[in-house]
Short mmCIF file of C-alpha atoms in Angstrom, two decimals:
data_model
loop_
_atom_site.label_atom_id
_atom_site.label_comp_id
_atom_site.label_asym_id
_atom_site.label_seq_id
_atom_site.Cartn_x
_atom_site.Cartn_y
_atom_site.Cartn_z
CA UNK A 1 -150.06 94.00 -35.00
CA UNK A 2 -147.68 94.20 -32.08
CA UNK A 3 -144.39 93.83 -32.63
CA UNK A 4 -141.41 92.82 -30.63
CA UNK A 5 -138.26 92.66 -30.87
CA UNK A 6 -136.25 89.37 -30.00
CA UNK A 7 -132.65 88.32 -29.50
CA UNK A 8 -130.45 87.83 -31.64
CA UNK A 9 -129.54 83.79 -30.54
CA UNK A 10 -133.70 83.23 -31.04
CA UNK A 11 -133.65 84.91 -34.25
CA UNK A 12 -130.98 82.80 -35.91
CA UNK A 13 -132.37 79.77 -34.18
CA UNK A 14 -135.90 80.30 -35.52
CA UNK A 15 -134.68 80.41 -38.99
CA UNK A 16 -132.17 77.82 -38.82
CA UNK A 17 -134.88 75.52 -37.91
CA UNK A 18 -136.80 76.54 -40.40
CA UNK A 19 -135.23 77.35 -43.45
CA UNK A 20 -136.03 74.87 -45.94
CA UNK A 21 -132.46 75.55 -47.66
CA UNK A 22 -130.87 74.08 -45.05
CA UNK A 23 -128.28 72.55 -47.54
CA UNK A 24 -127.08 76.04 -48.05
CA UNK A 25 -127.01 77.72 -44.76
CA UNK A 26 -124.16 77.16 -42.04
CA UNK A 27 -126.09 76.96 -38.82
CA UNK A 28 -123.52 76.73 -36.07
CA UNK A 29 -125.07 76.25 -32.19
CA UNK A 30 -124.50 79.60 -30.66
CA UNK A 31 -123.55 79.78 -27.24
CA UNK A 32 -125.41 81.52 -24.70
CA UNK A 33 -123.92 83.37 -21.78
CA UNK A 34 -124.92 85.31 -18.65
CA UNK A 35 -123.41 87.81 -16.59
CA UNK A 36 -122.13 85.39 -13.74
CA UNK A 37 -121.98 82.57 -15.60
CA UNK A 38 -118.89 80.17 -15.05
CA UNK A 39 -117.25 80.39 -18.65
CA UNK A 40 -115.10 76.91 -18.30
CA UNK A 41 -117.86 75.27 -17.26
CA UNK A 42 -119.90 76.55 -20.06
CA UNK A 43 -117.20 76.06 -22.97
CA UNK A 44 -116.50 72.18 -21.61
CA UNK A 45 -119.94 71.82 -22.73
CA UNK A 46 -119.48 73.10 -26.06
CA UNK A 47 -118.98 70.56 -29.15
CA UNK A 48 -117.22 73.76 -31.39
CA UNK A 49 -115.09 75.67 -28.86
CA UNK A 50 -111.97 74.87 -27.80
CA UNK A 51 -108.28 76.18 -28.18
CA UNK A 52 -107.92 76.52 -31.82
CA UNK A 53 -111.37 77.68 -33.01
CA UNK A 54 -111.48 81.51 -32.58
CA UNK A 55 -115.07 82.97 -32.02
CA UNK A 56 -116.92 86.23 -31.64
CA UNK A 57 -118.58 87.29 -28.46
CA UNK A 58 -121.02 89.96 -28.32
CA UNK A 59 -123.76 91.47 -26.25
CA UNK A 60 -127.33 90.11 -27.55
CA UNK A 61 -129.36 93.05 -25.51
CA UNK A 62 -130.95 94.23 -28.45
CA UNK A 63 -128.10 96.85 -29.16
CA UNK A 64 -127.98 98.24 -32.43
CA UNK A 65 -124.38 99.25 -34.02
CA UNK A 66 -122.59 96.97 -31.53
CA UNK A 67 -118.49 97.13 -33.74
CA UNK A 68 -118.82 101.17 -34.10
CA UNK A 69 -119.54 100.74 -30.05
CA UNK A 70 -116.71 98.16 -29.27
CA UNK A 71 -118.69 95.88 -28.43
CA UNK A 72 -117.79 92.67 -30.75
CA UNK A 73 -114.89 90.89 -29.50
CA UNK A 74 -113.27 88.33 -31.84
CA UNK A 75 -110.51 85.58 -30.97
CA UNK A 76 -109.25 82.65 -29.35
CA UNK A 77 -111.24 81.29 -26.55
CA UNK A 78 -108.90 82.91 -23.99
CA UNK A 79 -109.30 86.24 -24.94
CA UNK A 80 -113.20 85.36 -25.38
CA UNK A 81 -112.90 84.43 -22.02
CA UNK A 82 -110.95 87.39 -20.91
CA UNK A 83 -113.63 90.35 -22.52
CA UNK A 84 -116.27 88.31 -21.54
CA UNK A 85 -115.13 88.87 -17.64
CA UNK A 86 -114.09 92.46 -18.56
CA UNK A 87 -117.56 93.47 -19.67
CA UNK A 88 -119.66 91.41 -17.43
CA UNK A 89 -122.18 94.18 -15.18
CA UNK A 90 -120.67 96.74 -16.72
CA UNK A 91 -122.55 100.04 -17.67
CA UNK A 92 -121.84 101.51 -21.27
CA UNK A 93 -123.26 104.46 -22.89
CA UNK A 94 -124.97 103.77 -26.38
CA UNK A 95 -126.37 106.87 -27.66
CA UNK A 96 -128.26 108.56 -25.05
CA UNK A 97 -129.04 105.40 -22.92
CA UNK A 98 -126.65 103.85 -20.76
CA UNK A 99 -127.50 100.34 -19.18
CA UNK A 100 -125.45 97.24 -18.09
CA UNK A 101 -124.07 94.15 -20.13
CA UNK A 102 -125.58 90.97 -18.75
CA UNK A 103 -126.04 88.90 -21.76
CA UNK A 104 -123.89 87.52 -24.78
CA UNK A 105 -123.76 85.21 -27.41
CA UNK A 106 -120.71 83.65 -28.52
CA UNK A 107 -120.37 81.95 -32.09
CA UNK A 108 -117.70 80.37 -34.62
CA UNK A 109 -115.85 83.04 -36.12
CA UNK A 110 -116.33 83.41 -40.01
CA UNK A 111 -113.19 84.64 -41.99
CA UNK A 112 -114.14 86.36 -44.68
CA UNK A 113 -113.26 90.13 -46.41
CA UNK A 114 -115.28 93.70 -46.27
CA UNK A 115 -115.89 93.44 -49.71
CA UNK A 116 -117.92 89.57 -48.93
CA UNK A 117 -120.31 91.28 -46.83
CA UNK A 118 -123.98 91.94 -47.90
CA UNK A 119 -126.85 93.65 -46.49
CA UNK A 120 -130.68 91.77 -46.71
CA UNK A 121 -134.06 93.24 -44.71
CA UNK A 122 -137.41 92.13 -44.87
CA UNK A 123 -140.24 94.55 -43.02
CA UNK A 124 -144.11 94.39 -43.20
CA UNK A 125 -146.49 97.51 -44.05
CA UNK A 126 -150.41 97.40 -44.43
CA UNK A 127 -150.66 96.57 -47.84
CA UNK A 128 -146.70 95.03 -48.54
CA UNK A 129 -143.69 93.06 -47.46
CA UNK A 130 -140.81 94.97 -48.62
CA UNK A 131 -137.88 92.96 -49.68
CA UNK A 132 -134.33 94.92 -49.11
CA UNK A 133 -130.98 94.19 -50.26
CA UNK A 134 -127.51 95.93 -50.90
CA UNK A 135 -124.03 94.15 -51.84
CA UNK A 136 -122.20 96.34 -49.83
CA UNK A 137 -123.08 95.42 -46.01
CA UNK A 138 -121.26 95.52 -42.71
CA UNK A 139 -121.02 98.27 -40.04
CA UNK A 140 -120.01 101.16 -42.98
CA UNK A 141 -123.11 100.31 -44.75
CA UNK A 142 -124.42 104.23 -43.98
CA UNK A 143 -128.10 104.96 -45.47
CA UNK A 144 -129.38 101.79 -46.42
CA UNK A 145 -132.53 103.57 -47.29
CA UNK A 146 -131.02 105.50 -50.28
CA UNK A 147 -128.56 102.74 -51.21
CA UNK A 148 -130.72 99.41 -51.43
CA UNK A 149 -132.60 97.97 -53.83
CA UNK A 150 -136.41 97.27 -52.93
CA UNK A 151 -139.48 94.98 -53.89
CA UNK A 152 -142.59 95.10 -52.72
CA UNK A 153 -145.24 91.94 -52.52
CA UNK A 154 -148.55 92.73 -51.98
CA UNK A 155 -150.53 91.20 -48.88
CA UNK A 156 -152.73 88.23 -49.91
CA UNK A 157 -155.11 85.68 -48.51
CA UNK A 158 -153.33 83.83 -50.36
CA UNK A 159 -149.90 83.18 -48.80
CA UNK A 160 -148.62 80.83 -51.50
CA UNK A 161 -148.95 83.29 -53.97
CA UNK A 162 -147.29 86.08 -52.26
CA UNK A 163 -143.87 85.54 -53.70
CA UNK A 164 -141.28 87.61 -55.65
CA UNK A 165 -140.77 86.75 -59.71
CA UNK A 166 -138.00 85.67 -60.59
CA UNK A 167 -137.39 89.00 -62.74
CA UNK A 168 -138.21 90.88 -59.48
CA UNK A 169 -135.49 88.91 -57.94
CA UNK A 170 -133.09 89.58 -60.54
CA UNK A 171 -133.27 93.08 -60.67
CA UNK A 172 -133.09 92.92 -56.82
CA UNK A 173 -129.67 91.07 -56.37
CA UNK A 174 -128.32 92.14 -59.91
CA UNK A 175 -125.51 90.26 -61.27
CA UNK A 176 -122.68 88.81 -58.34
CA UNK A 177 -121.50 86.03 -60.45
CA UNK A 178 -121.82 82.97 -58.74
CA UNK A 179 -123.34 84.27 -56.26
CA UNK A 180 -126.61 84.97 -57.67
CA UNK A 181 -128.23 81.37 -58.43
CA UNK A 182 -127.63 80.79 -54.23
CA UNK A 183 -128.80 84.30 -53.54
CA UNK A 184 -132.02 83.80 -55.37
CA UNK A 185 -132.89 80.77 -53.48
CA UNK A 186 -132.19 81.95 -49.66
CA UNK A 187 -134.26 85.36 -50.20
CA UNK A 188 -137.25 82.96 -51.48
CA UNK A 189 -136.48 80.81 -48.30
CA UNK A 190 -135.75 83.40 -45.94
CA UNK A 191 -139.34 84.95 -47.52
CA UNK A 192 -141.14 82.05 -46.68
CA UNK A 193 -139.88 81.48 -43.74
CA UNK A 194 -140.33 85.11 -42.77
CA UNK A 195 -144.38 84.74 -43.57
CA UNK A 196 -144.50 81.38 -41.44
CA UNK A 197 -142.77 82.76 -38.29
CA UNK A 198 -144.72 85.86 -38.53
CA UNK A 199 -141.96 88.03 -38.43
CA UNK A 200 -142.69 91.78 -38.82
CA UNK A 201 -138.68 92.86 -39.34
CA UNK A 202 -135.83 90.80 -40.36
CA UNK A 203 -132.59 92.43 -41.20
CA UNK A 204 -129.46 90.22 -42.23
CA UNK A 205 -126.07 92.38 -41.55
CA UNK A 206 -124.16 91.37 -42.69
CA UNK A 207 -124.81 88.38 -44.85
CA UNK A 208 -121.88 86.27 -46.19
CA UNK A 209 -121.65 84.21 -49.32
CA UNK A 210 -118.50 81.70 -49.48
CA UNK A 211 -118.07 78.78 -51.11
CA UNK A 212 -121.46 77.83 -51.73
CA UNK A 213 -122.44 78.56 -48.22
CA UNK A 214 -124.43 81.19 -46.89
CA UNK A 215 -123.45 82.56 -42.97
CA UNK A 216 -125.33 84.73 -41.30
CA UNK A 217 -122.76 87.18 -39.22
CA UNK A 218 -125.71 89.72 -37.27
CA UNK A 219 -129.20 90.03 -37.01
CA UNK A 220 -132.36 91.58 -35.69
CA UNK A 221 -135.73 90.59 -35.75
CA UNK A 222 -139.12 91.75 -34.41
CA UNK A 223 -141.85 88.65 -34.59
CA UNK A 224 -145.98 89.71 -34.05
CA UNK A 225 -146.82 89.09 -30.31
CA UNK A 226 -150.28 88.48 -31.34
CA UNK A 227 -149.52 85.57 -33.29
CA UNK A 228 -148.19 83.76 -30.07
CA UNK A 229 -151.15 81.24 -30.40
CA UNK A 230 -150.50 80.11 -33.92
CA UNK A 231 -146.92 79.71 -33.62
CA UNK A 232 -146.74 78.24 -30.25
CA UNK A 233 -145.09 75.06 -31.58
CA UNK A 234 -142.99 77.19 -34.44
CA UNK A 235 -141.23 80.09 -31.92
CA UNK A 236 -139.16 77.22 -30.64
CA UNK A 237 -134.90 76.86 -31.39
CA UNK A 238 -133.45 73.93 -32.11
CA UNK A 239 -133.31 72.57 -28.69
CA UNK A 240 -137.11 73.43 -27.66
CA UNK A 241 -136.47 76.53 -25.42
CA UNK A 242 -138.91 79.31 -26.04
CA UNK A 243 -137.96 82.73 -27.92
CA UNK A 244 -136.47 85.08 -25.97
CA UNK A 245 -137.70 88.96 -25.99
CA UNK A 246 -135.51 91.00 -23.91
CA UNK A 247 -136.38 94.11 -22.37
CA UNK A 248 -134.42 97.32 -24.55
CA UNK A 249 -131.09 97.89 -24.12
CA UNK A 250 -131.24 100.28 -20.28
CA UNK A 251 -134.39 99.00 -19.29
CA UNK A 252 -134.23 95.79 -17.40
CA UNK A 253 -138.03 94.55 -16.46
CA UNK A 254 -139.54 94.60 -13.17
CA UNK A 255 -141.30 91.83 -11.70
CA UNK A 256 -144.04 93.70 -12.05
CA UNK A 257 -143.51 94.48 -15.89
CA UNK A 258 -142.35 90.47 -16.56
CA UNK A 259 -145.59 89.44 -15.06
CA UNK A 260 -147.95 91.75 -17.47
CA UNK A 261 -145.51 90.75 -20.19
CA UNK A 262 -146.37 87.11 -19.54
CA UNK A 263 -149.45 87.89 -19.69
CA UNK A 264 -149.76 89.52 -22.69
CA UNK A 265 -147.72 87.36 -24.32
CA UNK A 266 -151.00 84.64 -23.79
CA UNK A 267 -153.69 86.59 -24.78
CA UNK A 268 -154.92 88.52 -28.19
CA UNK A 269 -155.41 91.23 -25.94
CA UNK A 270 -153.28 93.99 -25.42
CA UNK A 271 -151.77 94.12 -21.95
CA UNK A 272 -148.89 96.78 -21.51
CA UNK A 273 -147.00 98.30 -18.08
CA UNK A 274 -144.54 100.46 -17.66
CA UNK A 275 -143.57 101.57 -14.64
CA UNK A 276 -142.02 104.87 -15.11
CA UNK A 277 -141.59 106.02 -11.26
CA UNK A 278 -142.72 103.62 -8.36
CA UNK A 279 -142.71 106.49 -5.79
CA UNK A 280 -145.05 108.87 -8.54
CA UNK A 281 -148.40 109.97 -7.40
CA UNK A 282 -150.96 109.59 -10.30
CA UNK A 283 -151.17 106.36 -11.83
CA UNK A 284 -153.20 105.46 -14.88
CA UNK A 285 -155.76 102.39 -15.49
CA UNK A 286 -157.07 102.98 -18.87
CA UNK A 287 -157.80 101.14 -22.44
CA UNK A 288 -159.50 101.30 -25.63
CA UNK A 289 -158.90 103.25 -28.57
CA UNK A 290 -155.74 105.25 -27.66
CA UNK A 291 -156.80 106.30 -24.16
CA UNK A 292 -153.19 105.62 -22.83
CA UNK A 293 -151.66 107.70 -24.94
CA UNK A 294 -154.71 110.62 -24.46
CA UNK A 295 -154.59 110.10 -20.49
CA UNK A 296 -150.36 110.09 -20.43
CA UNK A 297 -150.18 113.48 -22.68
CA UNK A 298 -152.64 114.85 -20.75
CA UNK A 299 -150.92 114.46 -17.56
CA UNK A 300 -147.95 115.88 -18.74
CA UNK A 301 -149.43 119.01 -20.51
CA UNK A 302 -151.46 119.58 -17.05
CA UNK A 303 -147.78 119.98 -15.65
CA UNK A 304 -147.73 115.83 -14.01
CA UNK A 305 -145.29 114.60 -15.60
CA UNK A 306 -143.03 114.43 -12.57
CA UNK A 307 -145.33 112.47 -10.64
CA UNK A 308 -146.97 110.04 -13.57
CA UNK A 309 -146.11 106.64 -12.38
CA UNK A 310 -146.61 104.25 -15.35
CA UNK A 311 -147.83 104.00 -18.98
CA UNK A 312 -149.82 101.10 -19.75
CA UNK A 313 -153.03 99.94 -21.14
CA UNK A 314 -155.41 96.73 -20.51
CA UNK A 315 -157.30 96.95 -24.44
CA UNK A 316 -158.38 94.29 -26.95
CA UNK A 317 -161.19 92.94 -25.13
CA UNK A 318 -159.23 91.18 -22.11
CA UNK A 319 -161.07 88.26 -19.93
CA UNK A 320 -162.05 89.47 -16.06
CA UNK A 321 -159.22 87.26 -15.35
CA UNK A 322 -157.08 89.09 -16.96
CA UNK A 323 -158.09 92.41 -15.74
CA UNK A 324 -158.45 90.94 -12.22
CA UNK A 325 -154.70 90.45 -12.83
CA UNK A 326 -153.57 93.22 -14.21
CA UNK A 327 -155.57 95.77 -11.85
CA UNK A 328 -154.04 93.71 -9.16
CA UNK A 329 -150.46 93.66 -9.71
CA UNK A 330 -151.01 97.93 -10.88
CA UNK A 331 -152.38 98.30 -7.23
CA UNK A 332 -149.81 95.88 -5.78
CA UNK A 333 -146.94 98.42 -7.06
CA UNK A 334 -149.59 101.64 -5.78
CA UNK A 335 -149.68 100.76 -2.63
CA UNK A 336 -146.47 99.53 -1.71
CA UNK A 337 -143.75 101.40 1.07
CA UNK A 338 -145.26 104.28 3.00
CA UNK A 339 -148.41 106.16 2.25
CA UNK A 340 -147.09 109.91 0.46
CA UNK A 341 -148.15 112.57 2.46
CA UNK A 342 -150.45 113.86 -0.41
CA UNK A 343 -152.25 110.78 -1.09
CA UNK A 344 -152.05 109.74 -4.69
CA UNK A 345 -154.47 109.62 -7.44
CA UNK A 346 -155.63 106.58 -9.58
CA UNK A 347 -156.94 107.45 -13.20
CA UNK A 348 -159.66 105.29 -14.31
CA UNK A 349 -160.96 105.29 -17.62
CA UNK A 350 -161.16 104.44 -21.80
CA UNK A 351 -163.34 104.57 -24.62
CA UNK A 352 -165.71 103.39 -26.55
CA UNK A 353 -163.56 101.13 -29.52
CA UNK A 354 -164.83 98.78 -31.91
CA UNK A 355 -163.72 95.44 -30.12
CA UNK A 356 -166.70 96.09 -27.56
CA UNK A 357 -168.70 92.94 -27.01
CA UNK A 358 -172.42 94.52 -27.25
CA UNK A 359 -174.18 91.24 -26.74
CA UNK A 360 -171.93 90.51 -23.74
CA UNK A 361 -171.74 93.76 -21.78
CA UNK A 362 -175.35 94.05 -20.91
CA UNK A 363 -175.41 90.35 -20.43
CA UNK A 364 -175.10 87.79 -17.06
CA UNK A 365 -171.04 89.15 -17.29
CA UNK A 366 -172.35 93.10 -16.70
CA UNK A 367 -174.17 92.08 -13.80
CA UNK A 368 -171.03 89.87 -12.87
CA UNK A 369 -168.71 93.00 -13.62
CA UNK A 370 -170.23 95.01 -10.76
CA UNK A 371 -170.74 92.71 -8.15
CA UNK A 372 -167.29 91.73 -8.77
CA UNK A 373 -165.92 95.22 -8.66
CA UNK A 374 -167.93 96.75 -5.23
CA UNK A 375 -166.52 93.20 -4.04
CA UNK A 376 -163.01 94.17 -4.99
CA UNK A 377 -163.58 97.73 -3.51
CA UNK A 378 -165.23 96.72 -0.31
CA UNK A 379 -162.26 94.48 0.22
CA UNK A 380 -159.52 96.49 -0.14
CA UNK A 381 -160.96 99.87 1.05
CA UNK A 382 -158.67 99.93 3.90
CA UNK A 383 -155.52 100.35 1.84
CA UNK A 384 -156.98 102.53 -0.41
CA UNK A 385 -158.02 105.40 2.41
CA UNK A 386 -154.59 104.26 4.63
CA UNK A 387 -152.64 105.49 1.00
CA UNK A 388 -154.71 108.46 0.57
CA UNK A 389 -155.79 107.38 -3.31
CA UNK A 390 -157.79 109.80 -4.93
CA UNK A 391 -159.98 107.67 -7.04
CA UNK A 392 -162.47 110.85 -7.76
CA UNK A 393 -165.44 109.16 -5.94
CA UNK A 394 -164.52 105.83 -7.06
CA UNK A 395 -168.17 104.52 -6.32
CA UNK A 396 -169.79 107.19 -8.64
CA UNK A 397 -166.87 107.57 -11.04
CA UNK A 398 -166.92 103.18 -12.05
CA UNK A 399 -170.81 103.11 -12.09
CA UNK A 400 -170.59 106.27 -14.44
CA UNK A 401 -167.20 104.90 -16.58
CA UNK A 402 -169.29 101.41 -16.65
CA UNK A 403 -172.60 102.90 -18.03
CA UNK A 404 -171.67 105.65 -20.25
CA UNK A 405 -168.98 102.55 -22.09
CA UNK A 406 -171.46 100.15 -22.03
CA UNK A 407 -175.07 102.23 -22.29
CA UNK A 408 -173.60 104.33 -25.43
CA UNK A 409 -172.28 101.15 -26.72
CA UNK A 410 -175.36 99.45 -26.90
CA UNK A 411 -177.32 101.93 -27.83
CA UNK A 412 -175.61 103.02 -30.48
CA UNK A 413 -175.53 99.34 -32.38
CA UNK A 414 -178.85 98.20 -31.38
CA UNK A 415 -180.98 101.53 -31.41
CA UNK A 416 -183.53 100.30 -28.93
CA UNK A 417 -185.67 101.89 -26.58
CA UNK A 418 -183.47 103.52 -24.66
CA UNK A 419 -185.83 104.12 -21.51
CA UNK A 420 -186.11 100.14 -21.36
CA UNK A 421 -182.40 100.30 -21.44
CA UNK A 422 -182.01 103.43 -18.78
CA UNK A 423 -184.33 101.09 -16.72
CA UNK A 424 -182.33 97.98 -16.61
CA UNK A 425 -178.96 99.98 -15.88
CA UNK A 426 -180.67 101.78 -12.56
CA UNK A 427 -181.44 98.24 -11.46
CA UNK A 428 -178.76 96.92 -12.10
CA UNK A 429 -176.71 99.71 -10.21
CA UNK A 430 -178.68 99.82 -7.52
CA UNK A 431 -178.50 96.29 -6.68
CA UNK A 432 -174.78 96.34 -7.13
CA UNK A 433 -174.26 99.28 -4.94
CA UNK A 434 -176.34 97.19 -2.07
CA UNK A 435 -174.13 94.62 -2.49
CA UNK A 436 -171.29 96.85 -1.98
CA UNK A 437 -172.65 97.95 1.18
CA UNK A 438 -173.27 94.63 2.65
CA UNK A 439 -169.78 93.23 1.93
CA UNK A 440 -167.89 96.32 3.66
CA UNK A 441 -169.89 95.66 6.44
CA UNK A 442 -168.78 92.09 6.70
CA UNK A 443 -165.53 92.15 5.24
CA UNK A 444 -163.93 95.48 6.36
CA UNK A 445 -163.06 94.90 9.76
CA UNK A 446 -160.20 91.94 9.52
CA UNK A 447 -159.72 91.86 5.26
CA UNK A 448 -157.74 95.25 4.91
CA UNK A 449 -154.07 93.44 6.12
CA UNK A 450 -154.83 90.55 4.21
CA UNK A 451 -156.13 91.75 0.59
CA UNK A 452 -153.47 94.05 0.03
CA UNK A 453 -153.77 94.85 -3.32
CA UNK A 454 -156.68 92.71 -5.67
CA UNK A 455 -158.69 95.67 -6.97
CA UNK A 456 -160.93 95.64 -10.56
CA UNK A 457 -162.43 97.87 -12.45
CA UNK A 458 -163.41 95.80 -15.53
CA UNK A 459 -165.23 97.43 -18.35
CA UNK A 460 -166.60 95.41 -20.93
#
């Protein structure tokens, strides 16, 4: 699965919306604001804050530990209003990573005591859901590992019957008086709703308890990106806007990065980019199988890391849309501002994985894959030699990358003759490679200026 982390507004939102206990749970409209933002304006629209409600305002940027930082801010709305133009754009160190505070939620302040606050988690393994929970919550809660009770529910086909007993349950919460009956019935809730949403983390800290009601103060949450397409209609708060994942805390996204994000967020495929120095020299295209993290160690053992340029990886079987656009915007970023004086060098490559479509590759779409890519080449050539990119004779290199995926692929499920096979590949090149030819000739003289930067190399 691929997990990501959202904010802390979406989290609550999802589960307010969905929590079937919705008798039991105080689910108060947060308020969302933005570095920038015009705070009056902002509060007039508010149905909850005005001059005697006092609220908390804190950063939702994915920052963990936010009180022992400073960085929760209870009170009136005029000393809301006051931090909240104090910390607007400013840089803070948390740890080892400084980065700027841009955007906050603000919500109804809940009185309540230390000794009120509880701890709840919920986290998926391979073969479990692990249920977490500790009376004693809040920012002092210190190793929650050695100090909270656990159950474990195996995975099942059968979602309905992956629930905890209600002896499990008891011997999770123990005995908290009347707390205990409305306990029981949130974690079974918050369970189900955890399964529905497809979350992959939930962690509740703290949770409050007060007459009868259940609040919840913090959280963090981490949903599976790859179940986008089931939960399409579900990953919605209570007002229809979509769920929000935020770059980590220090890294704000490029255009660049947002785009392939966007993308990936719409496809079962994996589509990742980092760009890790936009002025670097050797820049990575690579998928299947853990290539990008081979390729990227490699580079930096070789002495590169200096000059690596991104991390990424285009894997899980992506359409030639898909690639088109991700190759595209890769080489958009490569071949922006002046050419370096030592050219730079584009990495092309993968591996064979099990998500290879045999019946496809050395179908019409292999045939498609290299006309389409000598098309690609032929057409942006010009930018390529005016950069200096080192694609290790990119002609040979693709035709060799594109046979030895897709020839040892096929041979090695089918098992058929293999000179029939060797056969069709040489043809296949060989036409490809005269198509190449024939487009550069047209197409080189006046396409270099405009096809700045759509370049493929799709491998089945």
């Amino acid at each position: 699965m691929s997990a990501k982390a959202v904010s802390e507004l979406s989290g609550k939102e999802l589960l307010y919306r969905h929590l079937e206990c919705c008798s039991l749970i105080d689910a108060p409209t947060a308020i969302r604001l933005s570095a920038g933002d015009d705070f009056d304006a902002i509060v007039m629209d508010s149905t909850w804050l005005n001059e005697t409600q006092k609220a908390v305002i804190k950063p939702d940027q994915l920052i963990k530990r936010r009180g022992k930082h400073g960085l929760v801010k209870c009170g009136t709305v005029n000393e809301i209003k006051k931090w909240f133009i104090e910390k607007s754009n400013t840089y803070v160190q948390v740890g080892k990573t400084n980065g700027r505070l841009h955007t906050f939620i603000v919500e109804p302040f809940c009185a309540h005591n230390d000794a009120d606050e509880l701890y709840i988690a919920i986290y998926s393994q391979r073969y479990n859901d692990v249920i977490m929970f500790y009376e004693h919550g809040g920012v002092d809660v210190g190793d929650i590992d050695e100090k909270a009770r656990t159950i474990r529910v195996e995975v099942s086909l059968d979602e309905n019957g992956m629930m905890p007993t209600e002896k499990e349950l008891d011997e999770l919460i123990g005995n908290l008086g009347d707390k205990t009956t409305i306990l029981k019935t949130f974690i079974l809730a918050l369970y189900t709703a955890y399964k529905s949403l497809h979350f992959t983390y939930l962690e509740i800290n703290p949770l409050v308890v007060q007459n009868g009601n259940v609040y919840i103060l913090d959280l963090a949450a981490k949903l599976d990106e790859t179940a986008n397409f089931l939960c399409s209609d579900k990953w919605k708060t209570r007002t229809g806007s979509d769920v929000e994942f935020p770059a980590p805390f220090g890294r704000e996204l490029t255009k660049e990065e947002q785009y392939i994000a966007d993308l990936d967020a719409k496809t079962g495929a994996s589509l990742k980019l980092t760009i890790l120095n936009r002025r670097g020299r050797i820049w990575t295209m690579v998928a299947g199988g853990g290539a990008s993290v081979v390729f990227t160690d490699t580079v930096c053992d070789l002495g590169g890391a200096s000059e690596l340029a991104n991390y990424g990886e285009y894997s899980g079987d992506p359409s030639e849309t898909q690639t088109f656009e991700y190759a595209k915007t890769l080489l958009s970023v490569m071949t922006e501002g002046p050419p370096n004086p030592q050219g730079k060098v584009l990495i092309i490559g993968g591996s064979i994985a099990n998500f290879t479509n045999v019946a496809k590759t050395f179908g019409v779409s292999f045939l498609d894959s290299f006309f389409f890519c000598y098309l690609i080449l032929a057409l942006i050539e010009e930018e390529i030699r005016f950069h200096k990119i080192d694609l290790e004779n990119y002609r040979v290199s693709i035709i060799m990358i594109l046979i030895e995926n897709n020839f040892n692929a096929w041979t090695v499920s089918i098992h058929s003759n293999s000179c029939a096979q060797c056969w069709y590949v040489f043809c296949v090149v060989t036409v490809s490679y005269v198509f190449y030819l024939i487009l550069r000739q047209i197409y080189l003289v006046d396409v270099g200026e405009k096809y700045s930067c759509p370049f493929l190399c799709h491998m089945s």
